[in-house]
mmCIF file of C-alpha atoms in Angstrom:
data_model
loop_
_atom_site.group_PDB
_atom_site.id
_atom_site.type_symbol
_atom_site.label_atom_id
_atom_site.label_comp_id
_atom_site.label_asym_id
_atom_site.label_seq_id
_atom_site.Cartn_x
_atom_site.Cartn_y
_atom_site.Cartn_z
ATOM 1 C CA MET L 1 118.211 78.542 102.793
ATOM 2 C CA ASN L 2 120.706 75.956 101.605
ATOM 3 C CA PRO L 3 122.765 75.080 104.673
ATOM 4 C CA THR L 4 125.894 74.572 102.577
ATOM 5 C CA SER L 5 125.853 77.986 100.919
ATOM 6 C CA ASP L 6 128.189 80.855 101.814
ATOM 7 C CA LEU L 7 129.638 79.153 104.871
ATOM 8 C CA GLY L 8 133.230 80.288 104.642
ATOM 9 C CA SER L 9 132.612 82.193 107.848
ATOM 10 C CA GLU L 10 129.780 83.191 110.087
ATOM 11 C CA PRO L 11 129.239 86.958 109.891
ATOM 12 C CA ASP L 12 130.016 88.908 113.038
ATOM 13 C CA ASP L 13 126.466 90.284 113.078
ATOM 14 C CA PHE L 14 124.789 86.865 112.678
ATOM 15 C CA ASP L 15 121.589 86.952 114.711
ATOM 16 C CA PRO L 16 119.349 83.853 114.891
ATOM 17 C CA HIS L 17 116.435 86.081 115.922
ATOM 18 C CA GLU L 18 116.366 87.582 112.415
ATOM 19 C CA LEU L 19 115.941 84.249 110.598
ATOM 20 C CA GLU L 20 112.679 83.151 109.011
ATOM 21 C CA PRO L 21 111.247 79.962 110.602
ATOM 22 C CA GLY L 22 112.423 77.685 107.784
ATOM 23 C CA ASP L 23 115.894 79.215 107.744
ATOM 24 C CA PHE L 24 116.074 78.986 111.535
ATOM 25 C CA ARG L 25 115.558 75.230 111.420
ATOM 26 C CA ASP L 26 118.026 74.834 108.537
ATOM 27 C CA GLU L 27 120.746 76.859 110.250
ATOM 28 C CA VAL L 28 120.271 76.361 113.999
ATOM 29 C CA TYR L 29 118.958 72.783 114.137
ATOM 30 C CA SER L 30 121.270 71.484 111.416
ATOM 31 C CA PHE L 31 124.386 69.413 112.069
ATOM 32 C CA GLU L 32 125.452 70.014 108.460
ATOM 33 C CA PHE L 33 125.235 73.794 108.817
ATOM 34 C CA TRP L 34 126.964 73.641 112.194
ATOM 35 C CA PHE L 35 129.873 71.603 110.849
ATOM 36 C CA GLN L 36 130.546 73.886 107.900
ATOM 37 C CA ALA L 37 129.957 77.105 109.848
ATOM 38 C CA VAL L 38 132.395 76.294 112.637
ATOM 39 C CA ASP L 39 134.927 75.073 110.092
ATOM 40 C CA GLY L 40 134.669 78.509 108.504
ATOM 41 C CA TYR L 41 135.513 80.502 111.611
ATOM 42 C CA LEU L 42 137.748 77.986 113.425
ATOM 43 C CA ARG L 43 139.894 76.761 110.540
ATOM 44 C CA ASP L 44 143.581 77.371 111.286
ATOM 45 C CA ARG L 45 142.757 78.247 114.904
ATOM 46 C CA PRO L 46 144.131 75.352 116.973
ATOM 47 C CA TYR L 47 142.818 75.768 120.502
ATOM 48 C CA GLY L 48 140.887 78.822 119.376
ATOM 49 C CA HIS L 49 143.680 81.148 118.251
ATOM 50 C CA SER L 50 145.710 81.408 115.104
ATOM 51 C CA VAL L 51 148.681 83.749 115.019
ATOM 52 C CA PRO L 52 151.936 82.644 116.675
ATOM 53 C CA GLY L 53 153.741 85.287 118.654
ATOM 54 C CA ARG L 54 150.625 87.142 119.798
ATOM 55 C CA GLU L 55 151.148 86.142 123.408
ATOM 56 C CA VAL L 56 152.012 89.063 125.657
ATOM 57 C CA THR L 57 153.599 89.039 129.089
ATOM 58 C CA LEU L 58 150.945 89.881 131.650
ATOM 59 C CA GLU L 59 151.518 91.697 134.908
ATOM 60 C CA PRO L 60 151.309 89.203 137.806
ATOM 61 C CA SER L 61 148.044 90.676 139.105
ATOM 62 C CA ARG L 62 146.466 90.604 135.650
ATOM 63 C CA ARG L 63 147.620 87.023 135.099
ATOM 64 C CA GLU L 64 146.066 85.954 138.418
ATOM 65 C CA ALA L 65 142.797 87.688 137.550
ATOM 66 C CA LEU L 66 142.728 86.016 134.133
ATOM 67 C CA ILE L 67 143.341 82.596 135.672
ATOM 68 C CA THR L 68 140.436 83.096 138.069
ATOM 69 C CA THR L 69 138.204 84.252 135.223
ATOM 70 C CA LEU L 70 139.135 81.293 133.019
ATOM 71 C CA CYS L 71 138.542 78.875 135.899
ATOM 72 C CA ASN L 72 135.003 80.202 136.220
ATOM 73 C CA TYR L 73 134.491 80.005 132.463
ATOM 74 C CA CYS L 74 135.396 76.319 132.823
ATOM 75 C CA VAL L 75 132.698 75.919 135.491
ATOM 76 C CA GLY L 76 130.108 77.484 133.176
ATOM 77 C CA GLU L 77 131.170 75.441 130.159
ATOM 78 C CA THR L 78 131.134 72.234 132.202
ATOM 79 C CA ALA L 79 127.596 73.067 133.319
ATOM 80 C CA ALA L 80 126.502 73.576 129.718
ATOM 81 C CA LEU L 81 128.315 70.432 128.537
ATOM 82 C CA GLU L 82 126.722 68.228 131.187
ATOM 83 C CA GLY L 83 123.355 69.928 130.768
ATOM 84 C CA ALA L 84 123.170 69.662 126.978
ATOM 85 C CA SER L 85 124.320 66.042 126.940
ATOM 86 C CA GLY L 86 121.715 65.077 129.535
ATOM 87 C CA MET L 87 118.901 66.883 127.725
ATOM 88 C CA ILE L 88 119.320 64.917 124.494
ATOM 89 C CA GLU L 89 117.512 61.907 125.974
ATOM 90 C CA PHE L 90 114.293 63.778 126.798
ATOM 91 C CA ALA L 91 114.288 66.456 124.070
ATOM 92 C CA PRO L 92 110.758 66.705 122.610
ATOM 93 C CA ASN L 93 111.701 66.019 118.975
ATOM 94 C CA ARG L 94 114.522 64.843 116.744
ATOM 95 C CA HIS L 95 115.451 68.326 115.510
ATOM 96 C CA ALA L 96 116.057 69.400 119.113
ATOM 97 C CA LYS L 97 118.186 66.285 119.695
ATOM 98 C CA ILE L 98 120.315 67.163 116.653
ATOM 99 C CA PHE L 99 120.790 70.728 117.856
ATOM 100 C CA LEU L 100 121.778 69.573 121.341
ATOM 101 C CA ALA L 101 124.344 67.206 119.825
ATOM 102 C CA THR L 102 126.005 70.194 118.145
ATOM 103 C CA GLN L 103 125.882 72.111 121.413
ATOM 104 C CA VAL L 104 127.576 69.268 123.284
ATOM 105 C CA VAL L 105 130.495 69.418 120.846
ATOM 106 C CA ASP L 106 130.634 73.220 121.086
ATOM 107 C CA GLU L 107 130.705 73.177 124.886
ATOM 108 C CA ALA L 108 133.396 70.479 124.946
ATOM 109 C CA ARG L 109 135.521 72.601 122.605
ATOM 110 C CA HIS L 110 135.000 75.689 124.757
ATOM 111 C CA LEU L 111 136.065 73.770 127.849
ATOM 112 C CA GLU L 112 139.135 72.460 126.036
ATOM 113 C CA VAL L 113 140.281 75.875 124.777
ATOM 114 C CA PHE L 114 139.862 77.454 128.204
ATOM 115 C CA LEU L 115 141.813 74.602 129.818
ATOM 116 C CA HIS L 116 144.504 75.026 127.170
ATOM 117 C CA ARG L 117 144.633 78.756 127.845
ATOM 118 C CA LEU L 118 145.149 78.003 131.540
ATOM 119 C CA ALA L 119 148.067 75.761 130.559
ATOM 120 C CA ASP L 120 149.478 78.601 128.434
ATOM 121 C CA LEU L 121 149.433 80.740 131.574
ATOM 122 C CA GLY L 122 151.444 78.154 133.498
ATOM 123 C CA VAL L 123 148.657 76.488 135.474
ATOM 124 C CA GLU L 124 149.926 72.985 136.229
ATOM 125 C CA ASP L 125 146.811 71.536 137.891
ATOM 126 C CA PRO L 126 143.741 73.171 136.331
ATOM 127 C CA GLU L 127 141.295 70.841 138.085
ATOM 128 C CA ALA L 128 142.547 71.959 141.497
ATOM 129 C CA GLU L 129 142.595 75.616 140.469
ATOM 130 C CA ILE L 130 139.024 75.440 139.176
ATOM 131 C CA VAL L 131 137.804 73.989 142.463
ATOM 132 C CA ALA L 132 139.734 76.574 144.483
ATOM 133 C CA ARG L 133 138.688 79.596 142.416
ATOM 134 C CA ALA L 134 135.113 78.706 141.442
ATOM 135 C CA ASN L 135 132.543 81.357 142.292
ATOM 136 C CA PRO L 136 130.004 79.907 144.787
ATOM 137 C CA SER L 137 127.079 81.552 142.965
ATOM 138 C CA LEU L 138 128.111 79.938 139.685
ATOM 139 C CA VAL L 139 128.612 76.554 141.346
ATOM 140 C CA ARG L 140 125.105 76.757 142.821
ATOM 141 C CA PHE L 141 123.717 77.753 139.415
ATOM 142 C CA LYS L 142 125.356 74.673 137.878
ATOM 143 C CA GLU L 143 123.855 72.461 140.569
ATOM 144 C CA ARG L 144 120.387 73.887 139.973
ATOM 145 C CA LEU L 145 120.626 73.468 136.205
ATOM 146 C CA LEU L 146 121.626 69.837 136.562
ATOM 147 C CA GLU L 147 118.744 69.266 138.987
ATOM 148 C CA PHE L 148 116.351 70.416 136.243
ATOM 149 C CA VAL L 149 118.067 68.055 133.792
ATOM 150 C CA ALA L 150 117.979 65.118 136.220
ATOM 151 C CA GLY L 151 114.255 65.763 136.686
ATOM 152 C CA ARG L 152 113.732 65.703 132.888
ATOM 153 C CA ASP L 153 112.157 69.154 133.178
ATOM 154 C CA TRP L 154 112.486 70.404 129.602
ATOM 155 C CA ASP L 155 111.120 73.928 130.027
ATOM 156 C CA ALA L 156 113.184 74.650 133.137
ATOM 157 C CA ALA L 157 116.349 73.096 131.674
ATOM 158 C CA VAL L 158 116.101 75.001 128.381
ATOM 159 C CA PHE L 159 115.409 78.232 130.234
ATOM 160 C CA ALA L 160 118.268 77.786 132.717
ATOM 161 C CA GLN L 161 120.785 76.575 130.158
ATOM 162 C CA ASN L 162 119.943 78.048 126.762
ATOM 163 C CA VAL L 163 118.524 81.345 127.940
ATOM 164 C CA VAL L 164 119.919 82.278 131.359
ATOM 165 C CA LEU L 165 123.367 80.625 131.210
ATOM 166 C CA GLU L 166 123.957 81.439 127.546
ATOM 167 C CA THR L 167 122.907 85.060 128.070
ATOM 168 C CA MET L 168 125.217 85.321 131.075
ATOM 169 C CA GLU L 169 128.143 83.825 129.175
ATOM 170 C CA ASN L 170 127.543 85.815 126.009
ATOM 171 C CA THR L 171 127.374 89.073 127.976
ATOM 172 C CA ALA L 172 130.492 88.292 130.011
ATOM 173 C CA PHE L 173 132.534 87.029 127.051
ATOM 174 C CA ARG L 174 131.753 90.069 124.900
ATOM 175 C CA ALA L 175 132.676 92.435 127.723
ATOM 176 C CA HIS L 176 135.911 90.544 128.417
ATOM 177 C CA GLU L 177 136.872 90.400 124.732
ATOM 178 C CA THR L 178 137.117 94.208 124.569
ATOM 179 C CA THR L 179 139.867 94.346 127.215
ATOM 180 C CA ALA L 180 141.539 90.939 126.865
ATOM 181 C CA ASP L 181 145.054 90.191 125.679
ATOM 182 C CA PRO L 182 145.214 89.239 121.952
ATOM 183 C CA VAL L 183 145.228 85.456 122.436
ATOM 184 C CA THR L 184 142.378 85.400 124.942
ATOM 185 C CA ALA L 185 140.377 87.831 122.792
ATOM 186 C CA GLU L 186 140.658 85.562 119.758
ATOM 187 C CA VAL L 187 139.647 82.516 121.795
ATOM 188 C CA LEU L 188 136.597 84.397 123.080
ATOM 189 C CA ASP L 189 135.635 85.507 119.571
ATOM 190 C CA GLY L 190 135.141 81.915 118.430
ATOM 191 C CA VAL L 191 133.239 81.007 121.583
ATOM 192 C CA ILE L 192 130.884 83.981 121.198
ATOM 193 C CA LYS L 193 129.930 82.886 117.679
ATOM 194 C CA ASP L 194 128.774 79.538 119.080
ATOM 195 C CA GLU L 195 126.902 81.057 122.020
ATOM 196 C CA ARG L 196 124.633 83.133 119.766
ATOM 197 C CA ARG L 197 123.309 79.958 118.171
ATOM 198 C CA HIS L 198 122.736 78.287 121.548
ATOM 199 C CA LEU L 199 120.837 81.305 122.835
ATOM 200 C CA GLY L 200 118.777 81.507 119.645
ATOM 201 C CA PHE L 201 117.655 77.908 120.135
ATOM 202 C CA GLY L 202 116.534 78.543 123.704
ATOM 203 C CA GLU L 203 114.604 81.699 122.938
ATOM 204 C CA ASN L 204 112.947 80.149 119.882
ATOM 205 C CA ASP L 205 111.939 76.974 121.712
ATOM 206 C CA LEU L 206 110.518 78.741 124.752
ATOM 207 C CA GLY L 207 108.968 81.545 122.713
ATOM 208 C CA ALA L 208 106.929 78.999 120.750
ATOM 209 C CA ARG L 209 106.026 77.163 123.961
ATOM 210 C CA LEU L 210 104.796 80.343 125.627
ATOM 211 C CA MET L 211 102.588 81.111 122.646
ATOM 212 C CA ARG L 212 100.999 77.645 122.853
ATOM 213 C CA GLU L 213 100.759 77.487 126.640
ATOM 214 C CA PRO L 214 100.858 80.943 128.274
ATOM 215 C CA GLY L 215 100.563 79.342 131.713
ATOM 216 C CA VAL L 216 104.194 78.229 131.469
ATOM 217 C CA ARG L 217 105.201 81.883 131.873
ATOM 218 C CA SER L 218 104.430 82.047 135.591
ATOM 219 C CA ARG L 219 106.630 79.029 136.343
ATOM 220 C CA LEU L 220 109.544 80.379 134.290
ATOM 221 C CA THR L 221 109.166 83.713 136.054
ATOM 222 C CA GLU L 222 109.540 81.915 139.393
ATOM 223 C CA ILE L 223 112.650 80.096 138.146
ATOM 224 C CA ARG L 224 114.078 83.363 136.904
ATOM 225 C CA ALA L 225 113.533 84.944 140.337
ATOM 226 C CA GLU L 226 115.536 82.073 141.838
ATOM 227 C CA LEU L 227 118.379 82.215 139.299
ATOM 228 C CA ASP L 228 118.818 85.980 138.819
ATOM 229 C CA PRO L 229 120.628 86.537 142.154
ATOM 230 C CA LEU L 230 123.060 83.734 141.298
ATOM 231 C CA VAL L 231 123.736 85.234 137.872
ATOM 232 C CA LEU L 232 124.153 88.784 139.157
ATOM 233 C CA GLY L 233 126.423 87.549 141.945
ATOM 234 C CA THR L 234 128.542 85.780 139.345
ATOM 235 C CA PHE L 235 128.671 88.934 137.211
ATOM 236 C CA GLU L 236 129.756 91.049 140.167
ATOM 237 C CA ALA L 237 132.653 88.744 140.992
ATOM 238 C CA ALA L 238 133.692 88.197 137.369
ATOM 239 C CA MET L 239 133.717 91.876 136.488
ATOM 240 C CA GLY L 240 135.625 92.598 139.689
ATOM 241 C CA ASP L 241 138.278 90.080 138.642
ATOM 242 C CA LEU L 242 138.535 91.840 135.275
ATOM 243 C CA GLY L 243 138.858 95.262 136.875
ATOM 244 C CA ALA L 244 135.569 96.677 135.592
ATOM 245 C CA ASP L 245 134.353 99.790 137.378
ATOM 246 C CA THR L 246 130.976 100.018 139.091
ATOM 247 C CA ALA L 247 129.261 101.680 136.128
ATOM 248 C CA ARG L 248 130.450 98.938 133.772
ATOM 249 C CA ARG L 249 129.315 96.191 136.139
ATOM 250 C CA GLU L 250 125.870 97.753 136.462
ATOM 251 C CA ALA L 251 125.605 98.170 132.682
ATOM 252 C CA LEU L 252 126.388 94.496 132.126
ATOM 253 C CA GLY L 253 123.805 93.496 134.716
ATOM 254 C CA ARG L 254 121.196 95.582 132.900
ATOM 255 C CA GLU L 255 122.221 94.055 129.565
ATOM 256 C CA TYR L 256 121.661 90.577 130.967
ATOM 257 C CA LEU L 257 118.261 91.505 132.426
ATOM 258 C CA THR L 258 117.149 93.107 129.140
ATOM 259 C CA ALA L 259 118.045 89.965 127.192
ATOM 260 C CA ILE L 260 116.102 87.760 129.611
ATOM 261 C CA GLU L 261 113.099 90.062 129.389
ATOM 262 C CA ARG L 262 112.815 89.442 125.636
ATOM 263 C CA LEU L 263 110.731 86.414 126.607
ATOM 264 C CA GLY L 264 108.382 88.632 128.590
ATOM 265 C CA LEU L 265 109.466 87.215 131.938
ATOM 266 C CA ALA L 266 109.800 90.523 133.778
#
């Protein structure tokens, strides 16, 4: 596939899992494709949203819940930003380094738009609010991810960042988008489009690795057993902040677990 063709926008149903191997490399590992694709769906969206006047006045309790949620999104995006940037040095090949460079820019943009949204909501000191409102499970997840990166542990870092974290974020963002105010929903829409590509990279990289070296599976299964409680604890708190009922929280937890199990790490 020519990476410069038909890139006015990325279709809403874009799924990296459906790409042929050659197209996957052209579209997911390509800085050229990345640049033109994001230009297509972010053009005229400064800070992730486009239409003036879409802001609505939120009830105080809903505003507080949104601030807490956005603070935790900032924790997750900071984890991915620091993780992806650190992984570039020990990525196994140049195509992976190129992909990670695009992910670094994506994660920095996500962090910026969430910080800007906090400013829209009247948060004067976002750094202090993030520290005060950060979910302990998510903070511990971030610490563990960065330990894998510091140890130059490629398999563990890709799994924690590009499979577990990206699946968690993608699931949470899509659920939040359905109930969010118009501005937040539009911001999340652009972020979700990026996350699909990040997740596709992780699943493709580890899927190929597991085919070559099946023994890696047992170690990733152990890492998953360590990380799952942190992820599910984060989900529980995040969905509580958003007012999701018990059935919805359980459904999102199952959705996350199903996505992780695509790699056969039950």
